[in-house]
Coordinates of C-alpha atoms and ligand atoms in Angstrom, one line a residue:
Chain A
M1 CA 44.2 15.1 9.7
K2 CA 44.1 18.9 10.2
S3 CA 44.2 20.6 13.6
Y4 CA 40.7 22.2 13.0
Y5 CA 37.5 21.2 11.3
D6 CA 34.3 23.2 11.0
H7 CA 32.3 20.1 11.9
I8 CA 33.4 17.1 13.9
I9 CA 31.3 14.0 14.4
V10 CA 32.2 11.5 17.1
G11 CA 30.9 8.1 16.0
N12 CA 30.3 6.8 12.5
G13 CA 27.0 5.0 12.7
V14 CA 23.7 6.0 11.2
A15 CA 23.2 9.1 13.3
A16 CA 26.6 10.2 12.0
A17 CA 25.6 9.5 8.4
G18 CA 22.5 11.6 9.0
T19 CA 24.6 14.4 10.4
I20 CA 26.9 14.4 7.4
E21 CA 24.0 14.5 5.0
G22 CA 22.3 17.2 7.1
I23 CA 25.4 19.4 7.1
R24 CA 25.9 19.0 3.3
S25 CA 22.2 19.8 2.6
T26 CA 23.0 23.2 4.0
D27 CA 26.8 23.8 3.8
G28 CA 28.7 22.5 0.8
E29 CA 32.1 23.9 1.9
G30 CA 32.8 23.4 5.6
S31 CA 35.3 20.7 6.6
I32 CA 34.0 17.6 8.3
L33 CA 35.8 15.0 10.3
A34 CA 34.2 11.8 11.6
V35 CA 36.0 9.9 14.4
S36 CA 35.1 6.3 14.1
A37 CA 36.0 3.7 16.8
E38 CA 34.9 1.0 14.4
K39 CA 37.1 0.2 11.5
H40 CA 34.2 0.1 8.9
P41 CA 32.4 2.6 6.9
V42 CA 28.8 3.1 8.1
Y43 CA 26.7 -0.1 7.9
G44 CA 23.2 -1.0 8.8
R45 CA 23.7 -2.1 12.4
P46 CA 20.4 -4.0 12.5
L47 CA 21.6 -6.0 9.6
I48 CA 24.3 -7.9 11.4
S49 CA 21.9 -10.8 12.1
Y50 CA 20.8 -10.9 8.5
L51 CA 24.5 -11.1 7.6
L52 CA 24.8 -14.3 9.7
E53 CA 21.7 -15.6 8.1
G54 CA 23.0 -15.0 4.6
R55 CA 20.2 -12.5 3.8
T56 CA 22.8 -9.8 3.1
D57 CA 26.6 -9.7 2.6
R58 CA 29.6 -7.6 3.4
E59 CA 29.0 -5.4 0.4
H60 CA 25.3 -4.8 0.8
I61 CA 25.4 -4.3 4.5
N62 CA 27.0 -0.9 3.9
Y63 CA 24.5 1.9 4.6
R64 CA 25.8 4.1 1.9
R65 CA 27.6 3.8 -1.4
D66 CA 31.4 3.4 -1.4
S67 CA 32.0 7.0 -2.4
F68 CA 29.8 8.4 0.4
Y69 CA 32.6 10.1 2.4
A70 CA 34.5 11.3 -0.6
D71 CA 31.3 12.7 -2.2
N72 CA 30.5 14.6 1.0
G73 CA 34.1 15.8 1.6
C74 CA 34.2 14.0 4.9
E75 CA 37.4 12.7 6.4
V76 CA 37.2 9.6 8.6
L77 CA 39.6 8.5 11.3
Y78 CA 39.0 4.8 11.4
G79 CA 39.8 2.8 14.6
E80 CA 40.3 5.9 16.7
R81 CA 38.2 7.2 19.6
A82 CA 37.5 10.6 21.0
E83 CA 38.5 10.3 24.7
A84 CA 37.5 13.7 26.0
L85 CA 35.6 16.7 25.0
D86 CA 36.8 20.2 26.0
A87 CA 33.7 22.2 25.3
A88 CA 35.1 25.5 26.5
G89 CA 38.3 25.2 24.4
K90 CA 36.2 23.6 21.5
K91 CA 38.6 20.7 21.1
V92 CA 38.4 16.9 21.3
V93 CA 41.2 14.7 22.6
L94 CA 41.7 11.6 20.6
S95 CA 43.0 8.2 21.8
T96 CA 46.3 9.0 20.2
G97 CA 46.6 12.0 22.5
E98 CA 46.2 14.5 19.6
Q99 CA 43.8 17.4 20.0
V100 CA 41.5 18.6 17.2
G101 CA 39.6 21.9 17.3
Y102 CA 36.0 22.3 16.0
G103 CA 33.5 24.9 15.1
K104 CA 30.6 22.6 15.9
I105 CA 30.6 19.0 17.1
C106 CA 28.0 16.3 17.1
I107 CA 28.2 13.4 19.6
A108 CA 26.8 10.3 17.9
T109 CA 28.3 7.7 20.1
G110 CA 25.4 5.3 20.2
S111 CA 25.0 2.8 23.0
N112 CA 27.2 0.5 25.0
P113 CA 26.2 -3.1 25.8
F114 CA 25.3 -3.5 29.4
V115 CA 26.9 -6.5 31.1
P116 CA 25.7 -7.4 34.6
P117 CA 28.5 -8.5 36.9
F118 CA 27.9 -12.3 36.5
E119 CA 30.0 -14.3 38.8
G120 CA 32.6 -16.4 37.0
L121 CA 32.0 -14.7 33.6
E122 CA 35.7 -14.2 33.2
K123 CA 36.1 -18.0 33.1
V124 CA 34.0 -18.3 29.9
K125 CA 36.2 -18.5 26.9
N126 CA 33.8 -18.1 24.0
K127 CA 31.7 -15.1 24.9
L128 CA 30.6 -12.3 22.7
Q129 CA 28.3 -9.3 22.5
F130 CA 26.0 -8.8 19.5
M131 CA 26.3 -5.1 18.7
T132 CA 28.8 -4.6 15.9
L133 CA 29.8 -6.0 12.6
D134 CA 33.0 -7.3 14.2
D135 CA 31.0 -9.1 16.9
A136 CA 28.9 -10.8 14.1
L137 CA 32.1 -11.8 12.2
A138 CA 33.7 -13.2 15.3
L139 CA 30.5 -15.1 16.2
S140 CA 30.4 -16.5 12.6
E141 CA 33.9 -17.8 13.0
L142 CA 33.1 -19.6 16.2
L143 CA 29.9 -21.3 15.0
S144 CA 29.6 -24.8 13.9
E145 CA 26.7 -27.3 13.3
E146 CA 27.5 -28.8 16.6
S147 CA 27.4 -25.5 18.6
R148 CA 25.1 -25.0 21.6
V149 CA 24.6 -21.4 22.1
L150 CA 23.3 -19.7 25.2
I151 CA 22.0 -16.1 24.7
M152 CA 21.5 -14.0 27.8
G153 CA 18.7 -11.6 27.0
A154 CA 15.4 -12.1 25.1
G155 CA 15.1 -8.6 23.9
L156 CA 15.3 -7.5 20.2
I157 CA 19.1 -8.0 20.0
G158 CA 19.2 -11.4 21.6
L159 CA 16.3 -12.7 19.5
K160 CA 17.6 -11.3 16.3
C161 CA 20.9 -13.0 17.1
A162 CA 19.1 -16.3 17.6
E163 CA 17.2 -16.0 14.3
G164 CA 20.4 -15.1 12.5
I165 CA 22.3 -18.2 13.7
C166 CA 19.7 -20.9 14.4
R167 CA 20.1 -22.7 11.1
R168 CA 23.9 -22.9 11.6
V169 CA 24.0 -24.3 15.1
R170 CA 22.7 -27.4 17.0
E171 CA 20.6 -25.6 19.6
I172 CA 20.0 -22.2 21.2
V173 CA 18.8 -21.4 24.7
V174 CA 17.7 -17.9 25.3
A175 CA 17.4 -16.8 29.0
D176 CA 15.9 -13.6 30.4
L177 CA 15.1 -12.4 33.9
A178 CA 11.8 -10.9 32.5
P179 CA 8.9 -13.3 32.5
R180 CA 8.3 -12.8 28.7
I181 CA 10.3 -12.2 25.6
L182 CA 10.6 -8.6 24.1
S183 CA 9.4 -7.4 27.5
S184 CA 10.0 -3.7 26.8
I185 CA 7.6 -3.6 23.8
L186 CA 5.2 -6.5 24.2
D187 CA 2.7 -7.7 26.8
D188 CA 2.2 -11.3 27.8
E189 CA -0.3 -12.4 25.1
C190 CA 1.7 -10.8 22.2
A191 CA 5.0 -12.0 23.6
G192 CA 3.6 -15.5 24.0
F193 CA 2.3 -15.6 20.5
I194 CA 5.8 -14.7 19.1
Q195 CA 7.5 -17.1 21.5
R196 CA 5.5 -20.0 20.3
H197 CA 6.4 -19.2 16.7
V198 CA 10.1 -18.9 17.5
E199 CA 10.0 -22.2 19.5
K200 CA 9.2 -24.1 16.3
E201 CA 12.9 -23.7 15.5
N202 CA 15.7 -25.1 17.6
I203 CA 15.3 -22.3 20.1
S204 CA 14.1 -22.7 23.6
F205 CA 13.6 -20.2 26.4
L206 CA 14.3 -19.9 30.0
L207 CA 12.2 -16.9 31.2
G208 CA 12.1 -15.4 34.6
D209 CA 15.5 -16.9 35.1
T210 CA 19.1 -15.7 34.9
A211 CA 22.6 -17.0 35.6
E212 CA 23.8 -17.1 39.2
R213 CA 27.3 -17.9 38.1
F214 CA 29.3 -19.2 35.2
E215 CA 32.0 -21.7 34.6
D216 CA 33.6 -22.2 31.2
G217 CA 30.8 -23.9 29.2
K218 CA 28.3 -23.9 32.0
A219 CA 25.7 -21.5 33.3
F220 CA 24.2 -22.2 36.8
M221 CA 20.8 -20.6 36.7
K222 CA 18.8 -19.2 39.6
S223 CA 16.2 -21.8 39.0
G224 CA 18.7 -24.5 39.7
R225 CA 19.1 -25.6 36.0
V226 CA 22.5 -26.0 34.5
V227 CA 22.8 -24.9 30.9
E228 CA 25.8 -26.3 29.0
F229 CA 27.0 -24.3 26.1
D230 CA 29.8 -23.8 23.6
I231 CA 29.2 -20.1 23.0
L232 CA 27.7 -17.4 25.2
V233 CA 26.1 -14.3 23.7
L234 CA 25.5 -11.4 26.1
A235 CA 22.6 -9.3 25.0
V236 CA 21.1 -8.2 28.3
G237 CA 20.7 -4.6 27.4
V238 CA 22.2 -1.4 26.2
R239 CA 23.0 2.0 27.8
A240 CA 23.3 5.3 26.1
N241 CA 27.0 6.2 25.6
T242 CA 26.9 9.6 27.3
A243 CA 30.4 9.7 28.8
L244 CA 31.9 12.5 26.6
V245 CA 29.2 15.0 27.4
K246 CA 28.8 14.0 31.0
N247 CA 32.5 14.3 31.7
A248 CA 32.5 17.7 30.0
G249 CA 29.8 18.9 32.4
G250 CA 26.8 18.7 30.0
A251 CA 23.3 17.7 31.0
V252 CA 22.8 14.0 31.0
S253 CA 19.8 12.0 32.2
R254 CA 19.4 8.4 30.9
G255 CA 20.7 9.8 27.7
I256 CA 22.3 13.0 26.6
V257 CA 19.7 15.8 27.0
V258 CA 19.0 17.6 23.8
D259 CA 16.4 20.2 22.6
T260 CA 14.5 19.9 19.4
H261 CA 17.5 21.4 17.5
M262 CA 19.6 18.5 18.9
R263 CA 21.6 21.0 20.9
T264 CA 23.1 19.7 24.2
S265 CA 23.4 22.0 27.2
L266 CA 27.0 22.7 26.0
E267 CA 27.6 25.5 23.6
D268 CA 28.2 24.3 20.0
V269 CA 27.8 20.7 21.0
F270 CA 25.1 18.7 19.4
A271 CA 24.1 15.1 19.8
A272 CA 22.0 12.5 18.0
G273 CA 21.1 8.8 17.9
D274 CA 21.1 6.1 20.6
C275 CA 23.1 8.3 23.0
V276 CA 20.4 10.9 23.4
E277 CA 17.1 11.3 25.1
N278 CA 14.4 12.7 22.9
L279 CA 10.9 13.8 23.7
D280 CA 8.5 10.9 22.8
I281 CA 5.5 12.7 21.4
S282 CA 3.2 9.8 22.0
S283 CA 3.8 9.9 25.8
G284 CA 5.1 13.4 26.2
T285 CA 8.1 12.1 28.2
G286 CA 11.9 12.2 27.5
K287 CA 13.2 8.8 26.5
V288 CA 16.2 7.0 25.1
M289 CA 14.4 5.3 22.1
A290 CA 17.4 3.7 20.6
I291 CA 15.9 3.0 17.1
L292 CA 17.5 3.6 13.8
P293 CA 14.8 5.9 12.3
N294 CA 15.3 8.3 15.1
A295 CA 19.1 8.1 14.8
Y296 CA 19.0 9.1 11.2
A297 CA 16.3 11.8 11.6
G298 CA 18.0 13.3 14.7
G299 CA 21.4 13.2 13.0
F300 CA 20.1 15.0 9.9
A301 CA 18.5 17.7 12.0
A302 CA 21.7 18.1 14.0
G303 CA 23.7 18.5 10.8
V304 CA 21.4 21.1 9.3
N305 CA 21.5 23.2 12.5
M306 CA 25.3 22.8 12.9
A307 CA 25.7 24.2 9.4
G308 CA 23.6 27.3 10.3
G309 CA 20.2 26.1 8.9
T310 CA 17.1 25.3 10.9
K311 CA 15.6 21.8 11.2
L312 CA 13.7 20.5 14.1
F313 CA 13.5 16.9 15.2
D314 CA 10.3 17.2 17.2
N315 CA 8.3 14.1 16.3
A316 CA 10.3 11.3 17.8
M317 CA 8.5 8.2 19.1
P318 CA 9.2 4.6 19.6
M319 CA 8.4 2.4 16.6
N320 CA 9.6 -1.1 15.7
S321 CA 9.1 -3.4 12.9
I322 CA 10.5 -6.8 13.9
G323 CA 10.2 -10.0 12.1
F324 CA 11.1 -13.5 13.3
F325 CA 10.9 -16.4 10.9
G326 CA 8.4 -14.6 8.7
L327 CA 6.1 -13.4 11.5
H328 CA 6.1 -9.6 11.8
A329 CA 5.3 -7.5 14.8
M330 CA 4.7 -3.8 14.2
T331 CA 4.6 -1.6 17.3
A332 CA 4.6 2.2 17.8
G333 CA 4.0 4.8 20.4
T334 CA 2.8 4.2 24.0
Y335 CA 0.4 1.6 25.2
E336 CA -1.8 3.9 27.4
G337 CA -5.5 4.5 27.4
Q338 CA -8.3 2.3 26.3
C339 CA -7.4 -0.7 24.2
E340 CA -9.3 -1.6 21.1
A341 CA -8.3 -5.2 20.5
F342 CA -9.3 -7.9 18.0
R343 CA -7.9 -11.1 16.7
G344 CA -8.1 -11.5 12.9
D345 CA -9.4 -14.6 11.2
D346 CA -5.8 -15.3 10.3
G347 CA -4.9 -15.4 14.0
S348 CA -3.3 -11.9 13.8
I349 CA -3.2 -9.7 17.0
N350 CA -4.4 -6.1 16.5
R351 CA -4.3 -3.6 19.3
L352 CA -5.0 0.1 19.2
Y353 CA -4.5 2.3 22.3
I354 CA -6.7 5.3 22.5
K355 CA -6.7 8.2 24.9
D356 CA -8.3 11.7 24.8
N357 CA -9.6 11.2 21.2
L358 CA -6.1 10.3 20.0
L359 CA -4.4 7.2 18.9
K360 CA -1.4 6.7 21.3
G361 CA 0.1 3.4 20.3
F362 CA -0.5 0.1 18.6
I363 CA 0.6 -3.5 18.3
F364 CA 0.0 -5.5 15.2
I365 CA 1.3 -9.1 15.0
G366 CA 0.9 -11.0 11.8
K367 CA -0.7 -8.1 9.9
P368 CA 1.9 -5.5 8.9
E369 CA 0.0 -4.1 5.9
R370 CA -0.2 -0.3 5.7
T371 CA 0.5 0.1 9.5
G372 CA 2.2 3.4 8.6
V373 CA -1.2 5.0 8.4
Y374 CA -1.6 4.4 12.1
T375 CA 1.9 5.7 12.8
Y376 CA 0.8 8.8 11.1
L377 CA -2.3 9.1 13.2
I378 CA -0.2 9.0 16.4
R379 CA 2.5 11.3 15.1
E380 CA 0.2 14.0 13.7
K381 CA -2.2 13.7 16.6
V382 CA -5.2 13.3 14.3
P383 CA -8.4 13.6 16.4
L384 CA -10.2 10.3 16.1
D385 CA -13.6 11.9 15.8
S386 CA -12.5 13.4 12.5
I387 CA -12.1 10.0 10.9
D388 CA -14.4 7.0 10.2
F389 CA -13.9 5.1 13.5
E390 CA -15.4 1.8 12.2
L391 CA -12.9 1.6 9.3
F392 CA -10.1 2.8 11.6
R393 CA -10.8 -0.1 14.0
R394 CA -10.8 -2.7 11.3
T395 CA -8.1 -1.8 8.8
A396 CA -5.4 0.7 7.9
T397 CA -7.0 2.5 4.9
Q398 CA -7.0 5.9 3.4
T399 CA -10.8 5.7 3.2
M400 CA -11.0 6.3 7.0
F401 CA -10.2 9.9 6.3
S402 CA -12.9 12.4 5.2
H403 CA -13.1 13.2 1.5
D404 CA -11.6 16.7 2.1
E405 CA -8.8 15.3 4.2
R406 CA -8.0 12.7 1.6
G407 CA -8.0 15.5 -1.0
R408 CA -5.5 17.5 1.1
R409 CA -3.2 14.5 1.7
F410 CA -3.3 13.2 -1.9
G411 CA -4.0 16.2 -4.0
G412 CA -0.6 17.9 -4.0
V413 CA 3.1 17.7 -3.2
V414 CA 3.7 16.3 0.3
Chain B
M1 CA 8.3 17.5 -10.8
K2 CA 5.5 15.4 -12.2
R3 CA 3.8 13.0 -9.8
I4 CA 0.9 10.6 -9.9
Y5 CA -2.4 12.0 -8.6
V6 CA -5.7 10.3 -8.3
N7 CA -9.1 11.9 -8.8
E8 CA -11.3 10.0 -6.5
K9 CA -14.4 11.1 -8.2
W10 CA -13.5 9.4 -11.4
C11 CA -12.0 6.2 -9.9
L12 CA -14.2 3.3 -10.9
G13 CA -12.5 0.8 -8.6
C14 CA -11.8 -1.4 -11.5
H15 CA -8.3 -2.3 -10.3
L16 CA -6.9 -2.1 -13.9
C17 CA -4.1 0.2 -12.6
E18 CA -2.9 -2.7 -10.4
Y19 CA -2.8 -5.0 -13.5
N20 CA -1.1 -2.4 -15.6
C21 CA 1.5 -1.8 -12.9
A22 CA 2.3 -5.5 -12.5
F23 CA 2.4 -5.9 -16.2
A24 CA 4.8 -2.9 -16.6
A25 CA 7.1 -4.4 -14.0
S26 CA 7.1 -7.9 -15.7
G27 CA 9.0 -6.6 -18.7
S28 CA 6.8 -9.0 -20.9
S29 CA 5.0 -7.9 -24.0
D30 CA 2.0 -10.3 -23.5
M31 CA -0.3 -9.3 -20.6
S32 CA -2.0 -12.6 -20.2
L33 CA 1.2 -14.6 -20.3
A34 CA 2.7 -12.2 -17.7
L35 CA -0.2 -12.1 -15.3
K36 CA -2.6 -14.9 -15.8
G37 CA -2.9 -17.3 -12.8
R38 CA -0.1 -15.5 -10.9
K39 CA -0.3 -13.6 -7.6
L40 CA 0.2 -10.0 -8.5
Y41 CA 2.5 -7.6 -6.6
P42 CA 1.4 -4.2 -8.0
K43 CA 2.9 -1.0 -6.5
I44 CA -0.4 0.8 -6.7
H45 CA -3.5 -0.5 -4.9
V46 CA -7.1 0.4 -4.9
E47 CA -8.7 1.0 -1.5
E48 CA -12.4 0.6 -0.9
G49 CA -14.3 2.4 1.8
S50 CA -17.9 2.7 2.8
D51 CA -20.3 4.5 0.4
R52 CA -18.6 2.9 -2.6
I53 CA -15.6 5.1 -2.3
T54 CA -12.6 3.7 -4.2
F55 CA -9.2 5.3 -4.4
A56 CA -5.9 4.2 -5.9
V57 CA -2.8 4.7 -3.7
S58 CA 0.8 4.7 -4.8
C59 CA 4.0 6.4 -3.6
R60 CA 3.7 10.1 -3.1
H61 CA 7.4 10.7 -3.6
C62 CA 7.4 12.9 -0.5
T63 CA 9.7 15.9 -0.1
D64 CA 10.9 14.4 3.2
P65 CA 10.3 10.7 2.9
M66 CA 9.8 8.9 6.2
C67 CA 10.5 5.5 4.5
M68 CA 14.0 6.7 3.5
K69 CA 14.9 8.0 6.9
S70 CA 13.6 4.8 8.5
C71 CA 15.2 2.2 6.3
I72 CA 17.6 0.1 8.4
A73 CA 19.5 -1.0 5.4
G74 CA 20.0 2.4 3.7
A75 CA 18.3 0.9 0.7
I76 CA 15.9 3.8 0.0
S77 CA 17.3 7.0 -1.6
K78 CA 16.0 10.0 -3.6
E79 CA 17.2 10.7 -7.0
D80 CA 15.9 13.7 -9.1
G81 CA 12.9 13.7 -6.7
I82 CA 12.0 10.1 -7.2
V83 CA 12.2 7.9 -4.1
K84 CA 13.9 4.7 -5.2
I85 CA 14.7 1.4 -3.6
D86 CA 17.8 -0.7 -4.1
R87 CA 16.2 -4.2 -3.8
S88 CA 19.6 -5.9 -3.5
K89 CA 20.1 -4.1 -0.1
C90 CA 16.6 -4.6 1.3
V91 CA 16.2 -7.4 3.9
G92 CA 12.4 -7.2 4.1
C93 CA 12.2 -5.9 7.7
L94 CA 9.2 -3.7 6.7
T95 CA 10.2 -0.7 8.8
C96 CA 9.3 1.4 5.7
V97 CA 5.8 0.0 5.8
L98 CA 5.5 1.0 9.4
A99 CA 6.8 4.5 8.6
C100 CA 4.9 5.4 5.4
P101 CA 2.0 7.7 6.3
Y102 CA 0.2 6.8 3.1
G103 CA 0.3 3.1 3.3
A104 CA 1.8 3.1 -0.1
L105 CA 4.5 0.5 0.4
A106 CA 4.1 -3.3 0.2
P107 CA 6.6 -6.1 -0.3
G108 CA 6.9 -7.9 -3.6
E109 CA 7.5 -11.5 -4.2
N110 CA 9.9 -13.1 -1.7
G111 CA 9.2 -10.4 0.9
I112 CA 11.6 -7.9 -0.5
M113 CA 10.2 -4.4 -0.7
Q114 CA 9.5 -2.8 -4.0
K115 CA 8.1 0.6 -4.8
C116 CA 6.7 2.9 -7.4
Q117 CA 9.5 4.6 -9.3
L118 CA 7.1 6.3 -11.7
C119 CA 8.0 3.7 -14.3
T120 CA 11.5 5.0 -14.7
D121 CA 12.7 1.5 -13.9
N122 CA 10.9 -0.2 -16.9
I123 CA 10.4 0.5 -20.5
C124 CA 7.1 2.3 -20.2
G125 CA 8.5 5.8 -20.1
E126 CA 5.2 7.1 -18.6
P127 CA 3.5 5.6 -15.6
A128 CA 1.5 2.6 -16.8
C129 CA -1.3 3.1 -14.2
V130 CA -1.9 6.5 -15.7
S131 CA -1.9 5.6 -19.4
G132 CA -4.1 2.5 -18.7
C133 CA -6.7 4.1 -16.5
P134 CA -10.0 3.8 -18.5
N135 CA -11.7 6.8 -16.8
G136 CA -8.8 9.2 -16.7
A137 CA -8.9 9.1 -12.9
I138 CA -5.1 8.8 -12.5
V139 CA -3.0 11.7 -13.9
F140 CA 0.7 12.4 -14.1
E141 CA 1.3 16.1 -13.8
E142 CA 3.1 18.9 -12.0
R143 CA 1.3 20.4 -9.0
D144 CA 2.3 22.5 -6.0
Ligands
FAD501 C1 21.4 -6.6 16.5 C2 20.7 -5.3 16.4 C3 19.5 -5.2 15.8 C4 18.8 -4.0 15.7 N1 17.6 -3.9 15.1 C5 17.0 -2.7 14.9 C6 15.8 -2.7 14.2 O1 15.3 -3.6 13.6 N2 15.2 -1.4 14.0 C7 15.7 -0.3 14.6 O2 15.1 0.8 14.5 N3 16.8 -0.4 15.3 C8 17.5 -1.6 15.5 N4 18.7 -1.6 16.2 C9 19.1 -0.4 16.9 C10 19.9 0.5 15.8 O3 20.9 -0.3 15.3 C11 20.4 1.7 16.5 O4 19.3 2.5 16.9 C12 21.2 2.6 15.5 O5 22.2 1.9 14.9 C13 21.8 3.8 16.3 O6 22.7 4.5 15.5 P1 23.8 5.5 16.2 O7 24.5 6.1 15.0 O8 23.1 6.4 17.2 O9 24.7 4.6 17.0 P2 25.6 3.4 16.6 O10 25.2 2.7 15.4 O11 25.8 2.6 17.8 O12 27.0 4.1 16.2 C14 27.8 4.7 17.2 C15 29.3 4.5 16.8 O13 30.1 5.4 17.6 C16 31.2 4.7 17.9 N5 31.8 5.4 19.1 C17 31.3 5.4 20.4 N6 32.1 6.1 21.2 C18 33.1 6.7 20.4 C19 34.2 7.5 20.7 N7 34.4 8.0 21.9 N8 35.0 7.9 19.6 C20 34.7 7.4 18.4 N9 33.7 6.6 18.1 C21 32.9 6.2 19.1 C22 30.8 3.3 18.2 O14 31.9 2.4 18.1 C23 29.8 3.1 17.1 O15 30.4 2.7 15.9 C24 19.3 -2.8 16.3 C25 20.6 -2.9 17.0 C26 21.3 -4.1 17.0 C27 22.6 -4.2 17.7

């Protein structure tokens, strides 16, 4: 390690990979250092459940080829943390106590799992989070065909964990304080539809319920139920990891505040990924969106700008494609305005949210085909009176656009 | 770089491009053996609108591909302008389907994504949809 790098990246997830590629798209020379608390090269974090399920493996979970860091001339400090940021002195302090200077720095520290202060939690021996490859590997070690697993949290992470392990364990109970599963992205009807599908497996739910206290192997729920378990997975929620910027005096709200260049309020300090708040163009509000597409795109933009180029990340919005046992739910944007809803003959749920002549958001369950056309309508704010509304309501097709518009979209390089 | 373009005026809606695409991917030399009685997974599809509009859609090989930036597995990359997928990394999450503005991506057999790579991944040499189009509606050429 040198005492100075042109570019330092704190974190080594997908936002960091985007930053590295963004820097190198603009500056082939400058030195780059990535400080990586995890001991692994960048991997697809959402794939950890697929790893447990056997749908990927240790080799294929890697987000980039083996020579990625070497090809990009990027040094990586594995298993080390940046403990403090000295923005005025343009230095970071590492967990070893060493200090490293930088020209530009990108904070790509992701999110931390949020663990509520459950009484007696310390008495539970087999408890894990489900955030990292190491968490997944540790969980895999603990599992057996006899295991009873209690998962606290029926959000995306808790449910993906359940899907990943359900065929390897005896039974799974998923508990959540919210009255429905996936409560941040689905309403009651949609959530119920997916819940019934998931319940066909050895997975049951305790909703509107949470643990009052724990003993080893036992959760005493608010409802009075007692859940006996062998393994406890805590997946209640995540919080943006903002500490470095906050402690250095930078602007932080629920996430690190950045502009469309991914600059924080501190000079030469950029940030990207789950740790930041971006403007959600579908709602017009600042949000921590914590999804991988935004992590990559924000990181890439940060990298270009750090290297002296110009790249805006100004079209962030929530979007999730989540599948459970073959049933796919596609969601994007904000659910505000008037809802055009219909059930397909195949039972699929289709919802389009319309306001001020614009598509603002959608939920499609069981019909994922070509949904990106709707994502495009939200993102590009296409006036709905410029397209064939009847076709738009029924199916995602290019023929909803006018002949001229189709010619423009398909007639040249895009 | 040469890309596939469709002239909507000449598209007959015959769906032959879909057959030629699936046949090219099969690696077989006998079309009926390769396709007959099977469910096809072509990487180009014909869309039909009102007023008898038909229009074949395949990957645009975008300058700034949303699918690539969105892929949770890092399975999509760009090489010499061609947007490619490493199917051994894909887990079939369909995030790319949600991201593609052109609705050009669809999973293949077993739910794993596949995509048009301009027939560089088979022995055709030139895109099969183009050479097989009976009305010259699909072209492979350089445009701005
Ligand atoms: C189980 C699971 C399933 C998911 N599924 C999906 C999905 O289907 N679709 C989707 O879009 N998103 C999904 N996500 C979210 C997605 O993984 C994140 O949005 C994405 O990984 C964010 O990337 P990042 O680089 O910002 O942060 P991270 O991937 O969290 O990387 C941040 C890294 O920084 C390290 N770090 C933190 N602080 C320091 C420090 N001080 N010094 C050094 N290193 C530090 C951390 O250890 C971590 O390795 C899922 C997440 C999980 C856990």
